[in-house]
PDB file of N, CA and C in Angstrom:
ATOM      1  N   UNK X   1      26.345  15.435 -22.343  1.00  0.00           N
ATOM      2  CA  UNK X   1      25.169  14.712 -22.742  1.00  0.00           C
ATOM      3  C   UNK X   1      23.942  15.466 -22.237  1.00  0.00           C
ATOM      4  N   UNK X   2      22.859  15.596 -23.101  1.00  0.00           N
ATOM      5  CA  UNK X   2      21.483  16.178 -22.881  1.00  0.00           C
ATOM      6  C   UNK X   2      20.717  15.312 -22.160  1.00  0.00           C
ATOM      7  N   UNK X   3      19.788  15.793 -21.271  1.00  0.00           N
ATOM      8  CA  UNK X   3      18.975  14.793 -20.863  1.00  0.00           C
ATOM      9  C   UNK X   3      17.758  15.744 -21.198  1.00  0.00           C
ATOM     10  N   UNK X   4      16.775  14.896 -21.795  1.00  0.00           N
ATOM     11  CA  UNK X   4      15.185  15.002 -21.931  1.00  0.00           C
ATOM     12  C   UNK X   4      14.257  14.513 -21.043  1.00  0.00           C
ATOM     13  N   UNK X   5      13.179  15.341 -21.116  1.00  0.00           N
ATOM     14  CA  UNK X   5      12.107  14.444 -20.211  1.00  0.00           C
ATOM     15  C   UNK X   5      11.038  14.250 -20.913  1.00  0.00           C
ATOM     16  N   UNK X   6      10.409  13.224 -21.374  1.00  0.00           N
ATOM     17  CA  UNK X   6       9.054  12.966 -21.956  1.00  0.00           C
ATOM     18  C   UNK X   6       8.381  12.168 -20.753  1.00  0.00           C
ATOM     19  N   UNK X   7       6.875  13.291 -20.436  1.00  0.00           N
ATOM     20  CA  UNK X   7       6.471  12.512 -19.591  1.00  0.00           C
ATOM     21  C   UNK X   7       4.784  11.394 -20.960  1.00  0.00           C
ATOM     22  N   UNK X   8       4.804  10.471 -20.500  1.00  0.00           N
ATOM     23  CA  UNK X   8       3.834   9.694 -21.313  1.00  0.00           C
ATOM     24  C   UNK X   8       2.914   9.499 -20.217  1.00  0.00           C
ATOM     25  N   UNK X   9       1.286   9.575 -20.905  1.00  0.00           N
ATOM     26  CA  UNK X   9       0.280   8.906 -19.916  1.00  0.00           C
ATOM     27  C   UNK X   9      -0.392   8.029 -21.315  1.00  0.00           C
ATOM     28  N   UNK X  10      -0.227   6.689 -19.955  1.00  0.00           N
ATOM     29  CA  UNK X  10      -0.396   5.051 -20.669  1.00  0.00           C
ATOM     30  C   UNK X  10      -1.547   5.027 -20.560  1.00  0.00           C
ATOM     31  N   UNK X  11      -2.639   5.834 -20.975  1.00  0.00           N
ATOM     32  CA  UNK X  11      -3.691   5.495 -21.148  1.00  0.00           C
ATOM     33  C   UNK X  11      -4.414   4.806 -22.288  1.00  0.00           C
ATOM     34  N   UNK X  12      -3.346   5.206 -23.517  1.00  0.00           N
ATOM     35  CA  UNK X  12      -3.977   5.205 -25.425  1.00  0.00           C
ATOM     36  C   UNK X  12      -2.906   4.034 -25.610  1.00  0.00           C
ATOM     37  N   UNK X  13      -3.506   3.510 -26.429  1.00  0.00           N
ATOM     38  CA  UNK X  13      -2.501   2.630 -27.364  1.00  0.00           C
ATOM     39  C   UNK X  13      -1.335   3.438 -27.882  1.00  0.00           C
ATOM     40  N   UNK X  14      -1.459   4.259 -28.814  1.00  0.00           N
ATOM     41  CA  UNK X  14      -0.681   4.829 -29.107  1.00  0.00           C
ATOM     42  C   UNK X  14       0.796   5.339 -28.002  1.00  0.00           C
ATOM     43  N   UNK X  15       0.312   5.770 -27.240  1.00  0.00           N
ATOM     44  CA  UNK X  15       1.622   6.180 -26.180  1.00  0.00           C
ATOM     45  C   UNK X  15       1.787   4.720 -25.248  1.00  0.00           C
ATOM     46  N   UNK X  16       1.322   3.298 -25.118  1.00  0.00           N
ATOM     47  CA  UNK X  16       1.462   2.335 -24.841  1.00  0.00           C
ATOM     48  C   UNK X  16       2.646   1.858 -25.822  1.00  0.00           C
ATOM     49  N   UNK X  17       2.535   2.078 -26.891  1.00  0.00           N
ATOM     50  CA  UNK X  17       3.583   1.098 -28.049  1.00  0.00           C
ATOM     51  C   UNK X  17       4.863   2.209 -27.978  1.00  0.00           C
ATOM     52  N   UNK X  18       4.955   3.974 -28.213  1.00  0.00           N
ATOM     53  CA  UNK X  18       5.822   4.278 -28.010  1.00  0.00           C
ATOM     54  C   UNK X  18       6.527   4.149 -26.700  1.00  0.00           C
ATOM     55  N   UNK X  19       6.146   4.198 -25.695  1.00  0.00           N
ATOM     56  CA  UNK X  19       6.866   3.565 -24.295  1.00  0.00           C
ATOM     57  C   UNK X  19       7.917   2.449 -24.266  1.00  0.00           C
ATOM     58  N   UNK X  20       6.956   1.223 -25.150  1.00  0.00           N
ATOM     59  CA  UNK X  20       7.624   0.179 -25.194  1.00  0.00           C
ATOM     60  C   UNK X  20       8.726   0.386 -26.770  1.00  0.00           C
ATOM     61  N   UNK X  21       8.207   1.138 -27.313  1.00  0.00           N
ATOM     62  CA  UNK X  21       9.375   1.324 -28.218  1.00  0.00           C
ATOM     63  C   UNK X  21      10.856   2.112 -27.967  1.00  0.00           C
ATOM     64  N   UNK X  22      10.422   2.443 -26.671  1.00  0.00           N
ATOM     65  CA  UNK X  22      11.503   3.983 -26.334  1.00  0.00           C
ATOM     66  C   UNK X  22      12.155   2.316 -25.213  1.00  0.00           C
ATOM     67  N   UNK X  23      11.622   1.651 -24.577  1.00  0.00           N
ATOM     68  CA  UNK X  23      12.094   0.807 -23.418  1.00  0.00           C
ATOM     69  C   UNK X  23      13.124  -0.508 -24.470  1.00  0.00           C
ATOM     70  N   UNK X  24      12.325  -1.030 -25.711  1.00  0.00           N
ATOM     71  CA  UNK X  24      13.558  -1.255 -26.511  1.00  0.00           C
ATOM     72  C   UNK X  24      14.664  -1.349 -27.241  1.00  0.00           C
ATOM     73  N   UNK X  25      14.376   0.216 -27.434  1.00  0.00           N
ATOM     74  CA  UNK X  25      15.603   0.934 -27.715  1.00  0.00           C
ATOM     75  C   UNK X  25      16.981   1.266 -26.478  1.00  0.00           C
ATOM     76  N   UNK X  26      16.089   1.595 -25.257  1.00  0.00           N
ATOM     77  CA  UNK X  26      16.645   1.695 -24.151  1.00  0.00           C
ATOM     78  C   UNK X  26      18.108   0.330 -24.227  1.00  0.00           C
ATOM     79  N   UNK X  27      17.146  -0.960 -24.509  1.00  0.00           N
ATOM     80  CA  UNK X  27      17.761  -2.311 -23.862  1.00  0.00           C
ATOM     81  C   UNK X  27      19.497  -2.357 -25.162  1.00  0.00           C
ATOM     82  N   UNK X  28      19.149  -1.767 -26.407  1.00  0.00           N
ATOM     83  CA  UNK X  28      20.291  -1.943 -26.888  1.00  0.00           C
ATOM     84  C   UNK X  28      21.329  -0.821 -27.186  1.00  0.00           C
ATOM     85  N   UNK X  29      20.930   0.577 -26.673  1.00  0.00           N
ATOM     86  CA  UNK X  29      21.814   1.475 -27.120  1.00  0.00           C
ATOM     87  C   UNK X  29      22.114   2.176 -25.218  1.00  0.00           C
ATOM     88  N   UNK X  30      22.870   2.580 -25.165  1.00  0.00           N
ATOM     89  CA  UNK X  30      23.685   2.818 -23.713  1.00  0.00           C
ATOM     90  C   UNK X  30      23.319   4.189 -23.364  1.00  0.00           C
ATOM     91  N   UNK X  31      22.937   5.206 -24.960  1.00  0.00           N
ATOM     92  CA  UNK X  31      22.581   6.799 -24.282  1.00  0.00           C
ATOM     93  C   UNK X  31      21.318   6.334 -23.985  1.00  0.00           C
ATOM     94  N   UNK X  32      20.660   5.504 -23.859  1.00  0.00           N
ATOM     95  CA  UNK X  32      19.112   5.645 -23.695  1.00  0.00           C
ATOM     96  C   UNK X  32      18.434   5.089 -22.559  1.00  0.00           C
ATOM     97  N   UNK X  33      18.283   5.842 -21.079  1.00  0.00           N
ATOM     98  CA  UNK X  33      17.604   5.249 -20.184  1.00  0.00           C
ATOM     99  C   UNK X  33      16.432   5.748 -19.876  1.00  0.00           C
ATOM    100  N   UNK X  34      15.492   4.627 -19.413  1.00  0.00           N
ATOM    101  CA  UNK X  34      14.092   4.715 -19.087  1.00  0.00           C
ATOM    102  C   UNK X  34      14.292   4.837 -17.554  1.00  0.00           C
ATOM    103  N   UNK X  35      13.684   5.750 -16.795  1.00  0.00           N
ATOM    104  CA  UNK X  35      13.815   6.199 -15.522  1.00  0.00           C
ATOM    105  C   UNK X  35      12.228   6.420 -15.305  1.00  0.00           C
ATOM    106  N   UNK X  36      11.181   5.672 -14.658  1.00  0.00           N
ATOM    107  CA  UNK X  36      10.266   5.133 -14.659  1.00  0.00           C
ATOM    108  C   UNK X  36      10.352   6.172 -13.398  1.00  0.00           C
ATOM    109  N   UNK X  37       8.904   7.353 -13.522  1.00  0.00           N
ATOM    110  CA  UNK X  37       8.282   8.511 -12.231  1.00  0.00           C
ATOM    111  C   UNK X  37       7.703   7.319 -11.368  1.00  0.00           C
ATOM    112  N   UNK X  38       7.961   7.443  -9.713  1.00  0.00           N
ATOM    113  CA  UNK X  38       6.943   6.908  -8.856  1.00  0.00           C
ATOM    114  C   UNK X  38       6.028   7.645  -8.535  1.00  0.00           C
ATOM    115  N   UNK X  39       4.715   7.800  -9.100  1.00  0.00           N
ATOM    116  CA  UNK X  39       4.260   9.043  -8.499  1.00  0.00           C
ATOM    117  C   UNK X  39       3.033   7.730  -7.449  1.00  0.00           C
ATOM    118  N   UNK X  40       2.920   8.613  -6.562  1.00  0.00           N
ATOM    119  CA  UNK X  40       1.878   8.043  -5.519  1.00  0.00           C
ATOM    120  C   UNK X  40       0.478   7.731  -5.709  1.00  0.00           C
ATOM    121  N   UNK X  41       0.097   6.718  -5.849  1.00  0.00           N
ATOM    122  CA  UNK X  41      -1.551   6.908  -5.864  1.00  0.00           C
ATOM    123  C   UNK X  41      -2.860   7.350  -5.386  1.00  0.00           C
ATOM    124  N   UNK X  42      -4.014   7.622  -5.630  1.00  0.00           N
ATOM    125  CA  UNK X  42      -4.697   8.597  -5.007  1.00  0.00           C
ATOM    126  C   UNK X  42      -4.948   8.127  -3.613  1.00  0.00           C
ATOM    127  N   UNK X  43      -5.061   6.803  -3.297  1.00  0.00           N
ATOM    128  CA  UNK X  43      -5.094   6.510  -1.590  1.00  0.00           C
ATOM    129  C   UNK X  43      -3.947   7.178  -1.140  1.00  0.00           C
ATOM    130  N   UNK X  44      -2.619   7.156  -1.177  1.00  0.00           N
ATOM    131  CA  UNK X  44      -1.478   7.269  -0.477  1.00  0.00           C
ATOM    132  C   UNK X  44      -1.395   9.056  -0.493  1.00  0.00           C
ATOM    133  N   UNK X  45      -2.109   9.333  -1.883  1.00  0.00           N
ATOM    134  CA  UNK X  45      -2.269  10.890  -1.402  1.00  0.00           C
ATOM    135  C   UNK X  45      -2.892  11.835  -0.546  1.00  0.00           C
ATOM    136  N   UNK X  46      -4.255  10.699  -0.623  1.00  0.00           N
ATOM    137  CA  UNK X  46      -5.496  11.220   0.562  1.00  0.00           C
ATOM    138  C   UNK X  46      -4.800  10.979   2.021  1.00  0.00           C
ATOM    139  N   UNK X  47      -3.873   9.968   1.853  1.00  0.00           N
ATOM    140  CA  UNK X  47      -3.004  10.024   3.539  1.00  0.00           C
ATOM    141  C   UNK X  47      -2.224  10.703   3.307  1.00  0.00           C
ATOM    142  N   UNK X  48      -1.260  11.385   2.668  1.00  0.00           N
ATOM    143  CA  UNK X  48      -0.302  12.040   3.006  1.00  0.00           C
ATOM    144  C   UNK X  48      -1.137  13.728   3.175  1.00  0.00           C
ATOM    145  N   UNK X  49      -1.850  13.929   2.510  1.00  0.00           N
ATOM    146  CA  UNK X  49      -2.957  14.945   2.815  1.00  0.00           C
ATOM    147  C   UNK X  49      -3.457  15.220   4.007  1.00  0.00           C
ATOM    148  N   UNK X  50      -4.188  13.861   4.476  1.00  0.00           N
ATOM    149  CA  UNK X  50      -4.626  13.894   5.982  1.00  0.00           C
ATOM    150  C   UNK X  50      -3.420  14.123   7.177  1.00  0.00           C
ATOM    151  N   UNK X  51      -2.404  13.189   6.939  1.00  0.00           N
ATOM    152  CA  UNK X  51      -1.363  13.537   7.497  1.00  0.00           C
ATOM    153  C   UNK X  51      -1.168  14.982   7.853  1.00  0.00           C
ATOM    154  N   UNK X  52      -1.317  15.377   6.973  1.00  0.00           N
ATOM    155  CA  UNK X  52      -0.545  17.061   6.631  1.00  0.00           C
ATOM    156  C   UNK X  52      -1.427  18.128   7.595  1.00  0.00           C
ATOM    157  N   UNK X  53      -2.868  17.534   7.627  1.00  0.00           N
ATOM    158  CA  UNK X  53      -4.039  18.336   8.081  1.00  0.00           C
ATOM    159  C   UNK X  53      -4.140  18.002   9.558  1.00  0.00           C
ATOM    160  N   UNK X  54      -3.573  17.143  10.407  1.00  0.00           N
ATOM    161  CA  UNK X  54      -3.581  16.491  11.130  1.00  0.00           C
ATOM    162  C   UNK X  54      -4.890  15.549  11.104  1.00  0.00           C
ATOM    163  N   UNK X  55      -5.350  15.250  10.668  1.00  0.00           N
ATOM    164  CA  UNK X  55      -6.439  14.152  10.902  1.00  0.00           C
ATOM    165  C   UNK X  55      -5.677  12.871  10.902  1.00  0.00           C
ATOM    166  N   UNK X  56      -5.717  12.618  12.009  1.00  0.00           N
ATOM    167  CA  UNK X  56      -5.213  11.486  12.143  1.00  0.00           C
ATOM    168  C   UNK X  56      -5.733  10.829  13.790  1.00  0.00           C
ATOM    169  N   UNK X  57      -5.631   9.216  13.681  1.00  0.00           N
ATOM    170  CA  UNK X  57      -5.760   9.274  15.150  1.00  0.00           C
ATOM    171  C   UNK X  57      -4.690   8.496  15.899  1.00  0.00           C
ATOM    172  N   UNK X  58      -4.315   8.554  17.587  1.00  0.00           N
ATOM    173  CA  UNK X  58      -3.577   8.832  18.326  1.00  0.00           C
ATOM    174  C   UNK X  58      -3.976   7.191  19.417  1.00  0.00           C
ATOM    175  N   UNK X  59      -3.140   6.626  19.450  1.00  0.00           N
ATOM    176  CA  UNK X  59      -2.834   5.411  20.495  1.00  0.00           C
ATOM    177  C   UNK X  59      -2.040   5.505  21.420  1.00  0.00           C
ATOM    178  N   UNK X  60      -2.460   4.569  22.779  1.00  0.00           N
ATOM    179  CA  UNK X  60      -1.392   5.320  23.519  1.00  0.00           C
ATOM    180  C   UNK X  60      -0.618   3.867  23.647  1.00  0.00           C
ATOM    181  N   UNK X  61      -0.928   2.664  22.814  1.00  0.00           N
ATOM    182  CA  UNK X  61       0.503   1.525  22.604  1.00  0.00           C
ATOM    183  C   UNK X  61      -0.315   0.733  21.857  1.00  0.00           C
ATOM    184  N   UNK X  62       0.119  -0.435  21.727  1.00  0.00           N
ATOM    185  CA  UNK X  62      -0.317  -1.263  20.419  1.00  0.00           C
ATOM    186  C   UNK X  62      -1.331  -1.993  20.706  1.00  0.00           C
ATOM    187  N   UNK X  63      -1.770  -2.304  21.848  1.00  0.00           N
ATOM    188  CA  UNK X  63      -2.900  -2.512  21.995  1.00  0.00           C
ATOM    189  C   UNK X  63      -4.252  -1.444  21.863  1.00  0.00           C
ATOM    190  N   UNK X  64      -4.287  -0.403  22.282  1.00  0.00           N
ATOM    191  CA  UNK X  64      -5.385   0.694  22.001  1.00  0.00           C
ATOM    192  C   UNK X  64      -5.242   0.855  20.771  1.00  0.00           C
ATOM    193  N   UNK X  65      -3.839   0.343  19.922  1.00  0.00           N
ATOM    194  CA  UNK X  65      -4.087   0.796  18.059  1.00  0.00           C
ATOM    195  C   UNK X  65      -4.926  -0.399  17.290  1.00  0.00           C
ATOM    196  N   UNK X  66      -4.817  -1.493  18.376  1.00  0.00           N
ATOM    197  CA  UNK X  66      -5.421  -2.911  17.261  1.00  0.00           C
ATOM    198  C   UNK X  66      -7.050  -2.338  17.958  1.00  0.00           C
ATOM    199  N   UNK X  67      -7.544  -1.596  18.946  1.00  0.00           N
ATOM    200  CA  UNK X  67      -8.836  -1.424  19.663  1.00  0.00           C
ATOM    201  C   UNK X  67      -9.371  -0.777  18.926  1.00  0.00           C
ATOM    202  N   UNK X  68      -8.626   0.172  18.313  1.00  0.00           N
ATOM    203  CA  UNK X  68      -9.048   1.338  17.251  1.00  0.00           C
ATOM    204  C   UNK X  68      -9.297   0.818  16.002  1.00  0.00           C
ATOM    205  N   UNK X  69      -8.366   0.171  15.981  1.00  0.00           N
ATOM    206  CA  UNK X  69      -8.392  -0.786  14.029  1.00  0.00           C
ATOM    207  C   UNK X  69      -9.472  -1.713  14.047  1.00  0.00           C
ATOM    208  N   UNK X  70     -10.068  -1.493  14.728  1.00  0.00           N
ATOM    209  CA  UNK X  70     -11.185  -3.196  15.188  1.00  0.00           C
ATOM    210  C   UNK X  70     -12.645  -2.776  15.035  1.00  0.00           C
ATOM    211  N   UNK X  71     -12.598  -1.489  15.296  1.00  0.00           N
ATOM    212  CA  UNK X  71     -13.713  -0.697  15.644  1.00  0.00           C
ATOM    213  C   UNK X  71     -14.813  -1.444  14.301  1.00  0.00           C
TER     214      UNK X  71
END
């Protein structure tokens, strides 16, 4: 069995109705699965970014982290 990848951006009507046309086809024929990308959103990227850069900041227990979060 082949597997394809169509990636769709749900921005247009048009690729809105084929999505849902490809997701009802999905529901009655068995070769056909919809495997839905998690991709991350731009907050979770700007942290995994910062992460990466070290910017980050440093507690020394859970109280100095709620002191920091309070600020």
């Amino acid at each position: 069995m082949a597997t394809h990848t169509i990636i769709i951006n749900n921005s247009t009507n048009k690729t809105k109705h084929l999505l849902g046309l490809i997701k009802e086809m999905a529901k009655s024929e068995k070769n056909i699965e919809v495997d839905p990308a998690k991709n991350p959103n731009r907050e979770t990227l700007e942290a995994i970014k910062d992460a990466e850069i070290g910017n980050v900041f440093r507690a020394k227990d859970t109280e100095d982290l709620f002191m920091q979060l309070n600020r």
